[in-house]
Coordinates of C-alpha atoms in Angstrom, one line a residue:
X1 CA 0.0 0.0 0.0
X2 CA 1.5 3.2 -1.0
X3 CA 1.8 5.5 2.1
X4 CA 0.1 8.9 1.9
X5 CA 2.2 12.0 2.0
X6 CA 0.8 13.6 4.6
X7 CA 1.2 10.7 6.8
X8 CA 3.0 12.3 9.8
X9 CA 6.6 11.0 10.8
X10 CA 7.4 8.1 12.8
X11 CA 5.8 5.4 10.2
X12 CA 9.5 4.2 10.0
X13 CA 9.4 2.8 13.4
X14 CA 7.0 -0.1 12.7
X15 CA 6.3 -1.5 9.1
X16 CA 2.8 -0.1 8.2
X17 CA 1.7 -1.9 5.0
X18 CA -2.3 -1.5 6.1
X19 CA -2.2 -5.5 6.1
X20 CA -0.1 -6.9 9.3
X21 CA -1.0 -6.8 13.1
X22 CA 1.6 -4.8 13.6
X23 CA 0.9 -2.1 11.7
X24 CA -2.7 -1.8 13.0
X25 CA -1.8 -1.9 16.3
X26 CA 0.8 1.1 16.1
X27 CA -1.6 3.1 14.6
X28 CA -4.4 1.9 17.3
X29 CA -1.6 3.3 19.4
X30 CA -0.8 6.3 17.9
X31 CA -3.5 7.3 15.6
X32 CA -1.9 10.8 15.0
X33 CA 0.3 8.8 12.1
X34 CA -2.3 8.4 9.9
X35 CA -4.0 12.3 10.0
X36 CA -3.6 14.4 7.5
X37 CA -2.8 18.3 7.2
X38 CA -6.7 18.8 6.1
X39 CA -7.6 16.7 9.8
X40 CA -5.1 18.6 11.9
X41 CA -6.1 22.0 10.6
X42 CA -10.2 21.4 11.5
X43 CA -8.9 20.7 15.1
X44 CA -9.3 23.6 17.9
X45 CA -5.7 24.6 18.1
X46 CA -5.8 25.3 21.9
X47 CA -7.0 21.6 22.1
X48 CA -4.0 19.6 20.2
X49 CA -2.1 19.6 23.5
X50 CA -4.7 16.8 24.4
X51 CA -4.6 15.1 21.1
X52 CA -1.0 15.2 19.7
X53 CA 2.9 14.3 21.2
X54 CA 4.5 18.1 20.8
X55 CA 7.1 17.1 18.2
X56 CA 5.0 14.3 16.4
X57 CA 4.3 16.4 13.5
X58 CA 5.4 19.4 13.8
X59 CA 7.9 18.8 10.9
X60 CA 5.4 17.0 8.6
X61 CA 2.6 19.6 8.9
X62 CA 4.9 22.9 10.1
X63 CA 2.9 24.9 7.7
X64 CA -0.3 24.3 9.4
X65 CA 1.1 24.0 13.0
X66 CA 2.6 27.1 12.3
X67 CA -0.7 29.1 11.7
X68 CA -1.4 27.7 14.8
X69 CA 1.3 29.3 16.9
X70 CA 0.7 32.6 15.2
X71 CA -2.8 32.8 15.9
X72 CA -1.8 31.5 19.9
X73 CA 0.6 34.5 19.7
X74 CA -2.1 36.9 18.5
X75 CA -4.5 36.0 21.2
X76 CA -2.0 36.1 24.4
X77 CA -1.1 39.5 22.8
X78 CA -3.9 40.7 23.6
X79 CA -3.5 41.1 27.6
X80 CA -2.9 44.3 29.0
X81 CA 0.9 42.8 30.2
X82 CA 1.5 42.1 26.3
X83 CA 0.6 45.9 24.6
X84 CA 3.9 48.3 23.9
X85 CA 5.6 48.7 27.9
X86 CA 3.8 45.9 29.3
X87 CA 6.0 43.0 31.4
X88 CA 5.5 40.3 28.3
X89 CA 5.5 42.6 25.3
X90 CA 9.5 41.0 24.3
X91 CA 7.6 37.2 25.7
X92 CA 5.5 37.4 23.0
X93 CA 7.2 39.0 20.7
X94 CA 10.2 36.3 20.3
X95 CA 7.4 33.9 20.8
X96 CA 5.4 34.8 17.8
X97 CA 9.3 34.2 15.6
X98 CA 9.1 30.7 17.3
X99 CA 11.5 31.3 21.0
X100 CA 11.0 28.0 22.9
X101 CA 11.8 30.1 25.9
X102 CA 9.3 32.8 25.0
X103 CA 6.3 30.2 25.0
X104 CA 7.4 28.9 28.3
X105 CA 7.0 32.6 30.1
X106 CA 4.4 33.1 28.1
X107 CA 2.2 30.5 29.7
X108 CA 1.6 32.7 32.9
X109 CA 0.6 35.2 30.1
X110 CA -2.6 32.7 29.2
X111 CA -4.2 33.4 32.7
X112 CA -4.3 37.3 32.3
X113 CA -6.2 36.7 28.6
X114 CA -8.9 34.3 29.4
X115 CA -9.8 36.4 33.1
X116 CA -9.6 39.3 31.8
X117 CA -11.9 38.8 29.0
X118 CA -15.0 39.2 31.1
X119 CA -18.4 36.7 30.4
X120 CA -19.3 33.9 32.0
X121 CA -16.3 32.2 34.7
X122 CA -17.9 28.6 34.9
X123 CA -16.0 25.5 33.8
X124 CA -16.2 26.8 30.1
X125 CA -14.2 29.3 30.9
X126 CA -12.0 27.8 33.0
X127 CA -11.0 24.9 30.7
X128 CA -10.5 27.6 28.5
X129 CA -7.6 29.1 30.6
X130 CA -5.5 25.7 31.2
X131 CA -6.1 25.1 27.1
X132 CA -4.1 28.3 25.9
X133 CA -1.4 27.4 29.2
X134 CA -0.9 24.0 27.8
X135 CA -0.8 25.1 24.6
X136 CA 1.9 27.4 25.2
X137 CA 4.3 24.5 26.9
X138 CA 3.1 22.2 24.0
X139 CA 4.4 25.0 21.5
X140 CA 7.5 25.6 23.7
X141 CA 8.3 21.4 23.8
X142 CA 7.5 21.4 19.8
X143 CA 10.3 24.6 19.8
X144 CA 12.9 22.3 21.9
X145 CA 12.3 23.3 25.7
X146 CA 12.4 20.1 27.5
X147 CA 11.3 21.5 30.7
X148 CA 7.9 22.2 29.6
X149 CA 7.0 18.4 29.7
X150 CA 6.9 18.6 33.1
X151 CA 4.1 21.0 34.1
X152 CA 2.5 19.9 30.2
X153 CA 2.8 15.7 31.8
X154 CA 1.0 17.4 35.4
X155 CA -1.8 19.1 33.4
X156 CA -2.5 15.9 31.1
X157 CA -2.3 14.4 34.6
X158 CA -5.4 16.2 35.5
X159 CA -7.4 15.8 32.1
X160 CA -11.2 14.6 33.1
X161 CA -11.5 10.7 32.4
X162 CA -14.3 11.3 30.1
X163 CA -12.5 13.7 27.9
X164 CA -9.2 11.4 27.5
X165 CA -8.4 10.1 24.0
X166 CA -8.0 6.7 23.9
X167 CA -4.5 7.1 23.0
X168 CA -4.0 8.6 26.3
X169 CA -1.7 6.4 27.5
X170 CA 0.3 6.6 24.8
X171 CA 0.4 9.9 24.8
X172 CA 1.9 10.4 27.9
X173 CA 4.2 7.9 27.1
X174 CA 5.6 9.8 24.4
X175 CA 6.2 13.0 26.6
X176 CA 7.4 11.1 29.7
X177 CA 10.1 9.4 27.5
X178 CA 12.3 12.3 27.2
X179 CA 11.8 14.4 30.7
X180 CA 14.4 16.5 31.8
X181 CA 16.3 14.4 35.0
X182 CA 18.8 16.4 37.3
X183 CA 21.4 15.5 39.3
X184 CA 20.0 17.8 42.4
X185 CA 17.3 16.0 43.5
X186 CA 16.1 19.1 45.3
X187 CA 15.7 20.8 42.0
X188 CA 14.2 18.2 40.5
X189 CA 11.3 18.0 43.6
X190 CA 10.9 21.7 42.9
X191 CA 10.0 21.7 39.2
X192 CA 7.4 18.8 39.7
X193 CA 5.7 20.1 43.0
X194 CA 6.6 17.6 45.1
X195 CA 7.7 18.1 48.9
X196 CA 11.7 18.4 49.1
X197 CA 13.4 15.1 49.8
X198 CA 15.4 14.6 53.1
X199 CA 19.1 15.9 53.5
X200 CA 22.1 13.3 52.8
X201 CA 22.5 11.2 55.7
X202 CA 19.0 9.7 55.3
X203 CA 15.6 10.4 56.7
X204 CA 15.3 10.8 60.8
X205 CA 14.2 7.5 63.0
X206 CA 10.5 6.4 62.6
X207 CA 9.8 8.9 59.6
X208 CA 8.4 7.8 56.4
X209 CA 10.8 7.1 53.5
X210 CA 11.7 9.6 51.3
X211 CA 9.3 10.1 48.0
X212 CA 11.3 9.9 45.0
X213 CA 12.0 13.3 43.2
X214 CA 12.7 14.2 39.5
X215 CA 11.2 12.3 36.6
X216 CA 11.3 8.9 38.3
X217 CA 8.7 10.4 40.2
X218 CA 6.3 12.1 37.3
X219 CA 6.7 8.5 35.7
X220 CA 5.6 6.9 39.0
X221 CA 2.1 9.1 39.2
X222 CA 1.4 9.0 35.8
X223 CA 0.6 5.3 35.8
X224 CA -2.6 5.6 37.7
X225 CA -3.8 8.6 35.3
X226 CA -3.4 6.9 32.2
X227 CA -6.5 3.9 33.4
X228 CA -10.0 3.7 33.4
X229 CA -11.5 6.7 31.0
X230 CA -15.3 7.7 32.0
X231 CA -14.2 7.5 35.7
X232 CA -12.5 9.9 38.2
X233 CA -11.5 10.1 41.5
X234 CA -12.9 12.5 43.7
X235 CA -11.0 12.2 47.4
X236 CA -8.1 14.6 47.2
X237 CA -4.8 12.7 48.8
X238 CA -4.9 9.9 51.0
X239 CA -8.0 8.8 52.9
X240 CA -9.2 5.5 55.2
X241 CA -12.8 5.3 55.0
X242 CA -11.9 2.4 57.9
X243 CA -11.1 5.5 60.7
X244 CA -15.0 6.6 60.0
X245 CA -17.8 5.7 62.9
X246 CA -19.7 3.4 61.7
X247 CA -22.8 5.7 60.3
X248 CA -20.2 7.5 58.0
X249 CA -18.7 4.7 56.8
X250 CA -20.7 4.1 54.0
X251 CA -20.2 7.8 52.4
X252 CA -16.7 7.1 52.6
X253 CA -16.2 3.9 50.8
X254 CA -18.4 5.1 48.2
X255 CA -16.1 7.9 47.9
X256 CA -13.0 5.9 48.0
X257 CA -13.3 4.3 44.9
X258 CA -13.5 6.1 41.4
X259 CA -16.7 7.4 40.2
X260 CA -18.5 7.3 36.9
X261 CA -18.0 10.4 35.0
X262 CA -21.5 10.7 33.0
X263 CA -21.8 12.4 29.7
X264 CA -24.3 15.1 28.8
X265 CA -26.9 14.7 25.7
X266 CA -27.0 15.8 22.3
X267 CA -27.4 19.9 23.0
X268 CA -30.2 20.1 19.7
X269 CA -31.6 17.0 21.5
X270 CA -31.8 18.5 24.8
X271 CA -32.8 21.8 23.1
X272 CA -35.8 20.3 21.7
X273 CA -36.9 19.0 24.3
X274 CA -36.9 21.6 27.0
X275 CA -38.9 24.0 24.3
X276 CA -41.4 21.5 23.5
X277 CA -42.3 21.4 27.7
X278 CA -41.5 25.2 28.4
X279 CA -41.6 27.6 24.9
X280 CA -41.5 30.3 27.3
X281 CA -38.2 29.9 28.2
X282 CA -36.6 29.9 24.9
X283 CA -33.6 32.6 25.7
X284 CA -32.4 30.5 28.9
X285 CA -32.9 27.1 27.1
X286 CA -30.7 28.5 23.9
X287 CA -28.0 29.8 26.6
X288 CA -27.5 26.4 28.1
X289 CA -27.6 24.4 25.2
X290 CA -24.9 26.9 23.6
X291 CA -22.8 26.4 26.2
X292 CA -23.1 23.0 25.9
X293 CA -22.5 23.0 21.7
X294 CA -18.9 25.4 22.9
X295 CA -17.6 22.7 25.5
X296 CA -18.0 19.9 22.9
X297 CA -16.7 22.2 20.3
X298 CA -13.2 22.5 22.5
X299 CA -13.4 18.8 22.9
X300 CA -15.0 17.8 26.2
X301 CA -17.3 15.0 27.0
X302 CA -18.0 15.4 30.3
X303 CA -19.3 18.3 30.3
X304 CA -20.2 20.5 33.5
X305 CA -22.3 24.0 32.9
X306 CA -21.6 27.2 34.3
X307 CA -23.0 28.0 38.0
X308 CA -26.3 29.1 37.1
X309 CA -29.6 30.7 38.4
X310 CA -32.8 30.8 36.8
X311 CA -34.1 34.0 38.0
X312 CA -38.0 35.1 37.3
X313 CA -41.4 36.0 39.3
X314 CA -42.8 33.7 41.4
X315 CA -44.7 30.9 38.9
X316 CA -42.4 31.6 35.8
X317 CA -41.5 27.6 36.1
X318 CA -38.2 28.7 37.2
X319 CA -38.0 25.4 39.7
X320 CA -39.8 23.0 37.2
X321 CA -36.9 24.2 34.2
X322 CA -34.0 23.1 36.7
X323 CA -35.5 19.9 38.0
X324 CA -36.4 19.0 34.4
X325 CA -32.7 19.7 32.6
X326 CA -31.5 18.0 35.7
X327 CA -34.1 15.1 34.9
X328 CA -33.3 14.7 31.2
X329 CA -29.3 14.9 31.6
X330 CA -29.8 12.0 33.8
X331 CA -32.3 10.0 31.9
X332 CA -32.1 6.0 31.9
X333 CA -28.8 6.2 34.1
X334 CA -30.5 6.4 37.9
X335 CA -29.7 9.5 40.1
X336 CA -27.5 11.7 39.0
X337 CA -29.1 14.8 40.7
X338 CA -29.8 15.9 44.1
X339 CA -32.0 19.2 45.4
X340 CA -32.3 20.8 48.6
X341 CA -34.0 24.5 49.0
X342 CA -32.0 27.3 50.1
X343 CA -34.8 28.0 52.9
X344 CA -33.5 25.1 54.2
X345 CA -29.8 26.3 54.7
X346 CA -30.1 27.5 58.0
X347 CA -26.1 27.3 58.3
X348 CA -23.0 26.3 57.4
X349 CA -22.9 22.6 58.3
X350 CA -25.3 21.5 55.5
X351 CA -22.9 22.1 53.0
X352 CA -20.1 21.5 54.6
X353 CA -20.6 18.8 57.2
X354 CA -20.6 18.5 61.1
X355 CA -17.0 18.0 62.0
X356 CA -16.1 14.3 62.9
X357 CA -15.5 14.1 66.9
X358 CA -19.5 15.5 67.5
X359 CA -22.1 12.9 68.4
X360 CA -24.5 14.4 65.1
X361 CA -21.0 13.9 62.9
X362 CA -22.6 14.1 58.7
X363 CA -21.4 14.6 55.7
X364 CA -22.5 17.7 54.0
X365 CA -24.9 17.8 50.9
X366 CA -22.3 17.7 48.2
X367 CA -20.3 14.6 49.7
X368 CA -23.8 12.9 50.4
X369 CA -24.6 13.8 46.7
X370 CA -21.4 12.2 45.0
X371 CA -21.7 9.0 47.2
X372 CA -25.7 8.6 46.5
X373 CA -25.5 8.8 42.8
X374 CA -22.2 7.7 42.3
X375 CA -21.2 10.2 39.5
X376 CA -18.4 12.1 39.9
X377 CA -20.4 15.2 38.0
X378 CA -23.7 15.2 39.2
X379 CA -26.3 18.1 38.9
X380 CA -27.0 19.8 42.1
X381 CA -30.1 21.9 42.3
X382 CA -31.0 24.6 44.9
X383 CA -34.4 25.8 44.6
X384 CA -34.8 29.3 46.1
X385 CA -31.0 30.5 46.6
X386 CA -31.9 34.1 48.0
X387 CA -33.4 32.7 50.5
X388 CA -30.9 31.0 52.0
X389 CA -30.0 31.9 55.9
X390 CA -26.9 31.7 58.1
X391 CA -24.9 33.9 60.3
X392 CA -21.5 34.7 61.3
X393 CA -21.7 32.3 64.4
X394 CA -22.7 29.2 62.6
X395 CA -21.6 29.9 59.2
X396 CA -23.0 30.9 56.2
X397 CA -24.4 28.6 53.4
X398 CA -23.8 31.3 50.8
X399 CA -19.9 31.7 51.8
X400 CA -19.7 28.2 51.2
X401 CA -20.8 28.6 48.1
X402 CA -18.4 30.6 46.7
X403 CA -16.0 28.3 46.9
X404 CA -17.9 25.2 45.8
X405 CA -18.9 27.5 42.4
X406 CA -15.2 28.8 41.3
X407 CA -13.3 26.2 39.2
X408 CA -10.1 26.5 40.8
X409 CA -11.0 26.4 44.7
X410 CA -13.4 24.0 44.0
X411 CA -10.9 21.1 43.3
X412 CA -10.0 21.3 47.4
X413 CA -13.3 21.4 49.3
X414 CA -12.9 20.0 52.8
X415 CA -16.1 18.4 54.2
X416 CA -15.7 18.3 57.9
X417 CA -18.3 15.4 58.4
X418 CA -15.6 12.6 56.5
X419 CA -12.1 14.9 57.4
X420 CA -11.7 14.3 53.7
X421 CA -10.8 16.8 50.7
X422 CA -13.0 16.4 47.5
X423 CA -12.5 17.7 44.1
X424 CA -16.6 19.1 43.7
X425 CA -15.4 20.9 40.5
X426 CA -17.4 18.5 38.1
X427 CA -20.2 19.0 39.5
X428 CA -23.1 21.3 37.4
X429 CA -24.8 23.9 40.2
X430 CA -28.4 24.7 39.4
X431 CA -30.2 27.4 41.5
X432 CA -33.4 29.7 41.3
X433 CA -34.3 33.2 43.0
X434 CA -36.8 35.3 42.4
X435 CA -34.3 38.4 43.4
X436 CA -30.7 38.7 42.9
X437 CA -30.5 41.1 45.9
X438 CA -30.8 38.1 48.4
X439 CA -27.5 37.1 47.2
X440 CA -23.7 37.6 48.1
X441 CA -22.1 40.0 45.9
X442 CA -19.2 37.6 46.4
X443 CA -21.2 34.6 45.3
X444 CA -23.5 37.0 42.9
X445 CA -20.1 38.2 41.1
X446 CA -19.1 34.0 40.4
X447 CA -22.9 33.5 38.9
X448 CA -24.5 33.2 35.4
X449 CA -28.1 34.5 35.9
X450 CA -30.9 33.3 33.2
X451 CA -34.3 35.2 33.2
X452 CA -37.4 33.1 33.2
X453 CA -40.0 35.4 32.0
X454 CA -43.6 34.6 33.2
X455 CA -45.7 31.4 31.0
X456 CA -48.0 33.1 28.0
X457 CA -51.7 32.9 27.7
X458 CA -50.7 30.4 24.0
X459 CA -48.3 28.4 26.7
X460 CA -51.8 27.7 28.1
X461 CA -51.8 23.6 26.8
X462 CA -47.9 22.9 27.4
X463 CA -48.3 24.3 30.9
X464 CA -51.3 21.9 31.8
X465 CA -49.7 19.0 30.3
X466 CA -46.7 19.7 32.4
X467 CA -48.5 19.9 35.5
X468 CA -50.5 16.7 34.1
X469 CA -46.9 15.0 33.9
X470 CA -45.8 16.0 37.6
X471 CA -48.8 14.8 39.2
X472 CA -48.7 11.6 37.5
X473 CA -44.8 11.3 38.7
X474 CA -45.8 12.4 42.6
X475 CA -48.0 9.6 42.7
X476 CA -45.7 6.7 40.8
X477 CA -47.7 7.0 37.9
X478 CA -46.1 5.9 34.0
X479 CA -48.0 8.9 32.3
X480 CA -50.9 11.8 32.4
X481 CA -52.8 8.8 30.9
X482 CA -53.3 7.2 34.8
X483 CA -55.0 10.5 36.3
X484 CA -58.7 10.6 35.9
X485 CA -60.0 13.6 33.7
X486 CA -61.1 17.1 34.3
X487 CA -64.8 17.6 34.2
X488 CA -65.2 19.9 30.6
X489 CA -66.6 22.6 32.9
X490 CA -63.8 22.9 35.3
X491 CA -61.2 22.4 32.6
X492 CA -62.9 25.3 30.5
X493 CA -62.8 27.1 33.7
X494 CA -59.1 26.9 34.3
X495 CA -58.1 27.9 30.5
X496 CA -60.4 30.6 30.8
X497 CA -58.6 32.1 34.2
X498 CA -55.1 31.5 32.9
X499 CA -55.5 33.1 30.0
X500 CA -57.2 36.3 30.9
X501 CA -54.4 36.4 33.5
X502 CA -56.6 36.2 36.2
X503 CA -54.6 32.6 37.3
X504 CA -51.1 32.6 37.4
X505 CA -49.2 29.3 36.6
X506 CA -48.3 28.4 39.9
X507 CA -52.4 29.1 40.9
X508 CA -53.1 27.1 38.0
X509 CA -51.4 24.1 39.2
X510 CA -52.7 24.3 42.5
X511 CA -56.4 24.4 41.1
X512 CA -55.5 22.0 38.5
X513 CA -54.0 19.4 41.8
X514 CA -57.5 20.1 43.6
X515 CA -59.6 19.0 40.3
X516 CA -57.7 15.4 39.7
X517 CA -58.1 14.6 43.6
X518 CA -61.8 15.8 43.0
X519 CA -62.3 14.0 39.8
X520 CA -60.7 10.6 41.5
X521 CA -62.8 11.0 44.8
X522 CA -65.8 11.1 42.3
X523 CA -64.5 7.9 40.3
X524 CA -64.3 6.3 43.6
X525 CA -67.4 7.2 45.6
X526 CA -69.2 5.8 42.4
X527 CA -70.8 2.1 43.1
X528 CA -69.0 -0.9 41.0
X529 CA -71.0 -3.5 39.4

């Protein structure tokens, strides 16, 4: 078989004829050998640091790779530290003409472009910001800095289970293979983050051994990130569910082990859905689902939305919109959502857990969450988040929140009840208020808020059926076909109310919940033959 010309380099290594084991197998392993400049060009650029060893093509394809690294140049020149004066304006000048050096500084650069761009700072965003870093290491390793595979090997490290390629391991073979090692052990602790290893002479009686330092070490972690894609770990460092009381116990083995990592739907699906049950809310469904179109657009899988609140008059269907995306994301795969009302966050410890040593020792709501549904990424909605309470004695729910909601802090959250560290930053936070002044300005400011405009008098038949569907749900029902019908007159009634606006939707669905238990008392009062 004739090999195609854009075929990237490294073919030479095994035989590939198309016909022999062999040759499938390397390329099973390394499918990067058989794309082509066309294939590598369609790709994100900020998301071949994911995809694609540094050097494995940068030869082969350098024209296209190159248009790359001038349009990475162009966008971390747009910081305020990169204009004429600024502390990176020579960074990114000598790394637009290709400075292996330059890309390396240049990667603190990426943090000041993607926060100081304003818009939304959920996940999105935040994935965002560790794309153009990597990026700029990957373009400094392709450029010859071999000391950029160590912080690029630590961020692979991190890469979500569900959005690894399944060349991943390989992958990180190809980086690890040529790390930087040092004779200065210290040093080489340093660079990877690693605690500095004991003085000559050995460590002091009764300590624990050394860890190992410098490559060896990076090697040593990385065998545990390259296995089991859709699941992740969410206990931070080490943890013995065993030194739990007994009533914990449970929480903590759960957490223990890796969790599923679920993915989220089709976004058109899931759009078409949500505006065939609530047309009103066209704006905030369009919003999500975009977000959700970007994230796979950059390359994710498992994908994790924005903190949001759905924010509206009391009866928009603000409550009913949450617990339904929450409800469709996790169709046919069991809980993967939880809900609690912010009325009910009278303080601190619900969130965060009563610390272990107390009698009334618990988990908080986001540790009980993970280990119920056993998703590493579950949906977690708060209905009513203005009205959540607190004080400065026992805490405040809201404070809490501010760290649960920010991307970064969110990957250390200590729950008090299991003495454990989580990484919550998977998770998809869902609330609704009815006024954005009940809220922190601190927690406010980390926030995406969606208006939920009140139902229209043509929403009349959706709404009803909606309310039809709940009912049915409340009482274990498979469908609106099990609940006994309206009398013509009442139903009338009801669409007459609602749609001269005398009957809001949330006085509709009381009325209409009176009329079904009415219309089944009458079915049952009536004598059977």
């Amino acid at each position: 078989m004739a090999m195609s010309d854009d075929i990237g380099e490294g073919l030479e290594v095994e035989a590939y004829d198309g016909e022999t084991e062999a040759a499938a197998e390397a390329v099973a392993r390394r499918p990067w050998l058989t794309w082509t400049a066309d294939q590598v060009r369609a790709r994100d650029p900020l998301t071949l640091w994911r995809l694609l060893p540094p050097g494995a093509m940068w030869d082969r394809f350098r024209p296209v790779l190159d248009e790359m690294r001038l349009s990475v140049a162009a966008l971390l020149a747009r910081a305020e530290a990169a204009q004429p004066g600024g502390e990176y304006e020579s960074e990114v000048t000598v790394a637009r003409l290709g400075d292996a050096t330059g890309w390396r500084r240049c990667a603190r650069l990426a943090r000041q472009v993607t926060q100081g761009g304003g818009g939304d700072r959920g996940p999105v965003a935040h994935q965002r910001a560790v794309d153009l870093r990597a990026t700029c290491f990957w373009v400094a390793i392709a450029q010859g800095d071999s000391w950029s595979r160590i912080p690029l090997l630590s961020m692979l490290a991190d890469v979500d289970y569900a959005d690894r390629p399944e060349h991943y391991a390989e992958l990180l073979s190809q980086l690890a293979t040529e790390l930087p090692d040092t004779p200065d052990p210290t040093t080489g602790a340093i660079a990877l983050g690693l605690p500095r290893p004991d003085p000559v002479g050995g460590a002091k009686p009764g300590s624990a051994p050394a860890r190992p330092t410098g490559a060896e070490a990076l090697r040593a972690a990385l065998d545990d990130a390259a296995a089991s894609p859709g699941w992740a770990r969410v206990i931070v460092g080490p943890f013995d569910p065993a030194s739990l009381p007994s009533h914990l116990r449970r929480y903590g083995e759960a957490l223990a082990k890796p969790l599923r990592v679920r993915e989220w739907p089709d976004p058109e699906r899931l759009r078409e859905q949500l505006l065939a049950e609530f047309p009103w809310c066209h704006e905030a469904v369009d919003r999500i689902c975009s977000d959700l179109s970007l994230a796979r657009r950059i390359g994710g899988q498992a994908v994790r939305l924005a903190p949001t609140v759905l924010i509206g008059r009391p009866g928009a269907g603000k409550s009913r919109l949450a617990l339904r995306l929450a409800e469709l994301v996790s169709a046919g795969h069991g809980p993967r959502y939880t809900t609690a009302t912010g009325a009910g966050m009278s303080d601190n410890r619900f969130l965060a857990g009563t610390a272990k040593g107390w009698a009334t020792a618990e988990p908080g709501w986001v540790a009980k969450s993970l280990a119920e549904t056993r998703f590493a990424n579950p949906t977690l909605v708060v209905d009513e988040l203005d009205k959540v309470g607190g004080n400065e004695m026992n805490g405040r729910p809201q404070h809490t929140l501010i760290s649960l909601t920010e991307p970064s802090t969110a990957k250390r959250v200590t729950d008090e009840g299991l003495g454990a560290v989580l990484d919550t930053s998977r998770c998809t936070w869902l609330f609704t208020a009815n006024d954005r002044r009940g809220i922190d300005p601190v927690l406010r400011a980390r926030l995406r808020f969606l208006e939920v405009p009140l139902p229209r008098p043509e929403d009349y038949a959706v709404l009803l059926h909606g309310i039809c569907r709940d009912l049915a749900k409340e009482f274990g029902g498979a469908g609106t076909d099990v609940l006994p019908e309206l009398m013509p007159e009442v139903a009338d009634a009801l669409e007459s109310g609602f749609r001269s606006g005398r009957l809001s939707a949330r006085g509709l669905a009381k009325l209409v919940r009176r009329a079904i238990e009415g219309a089944a008392e009458a079915e049952a009062a009536q004598p059977r033959h």
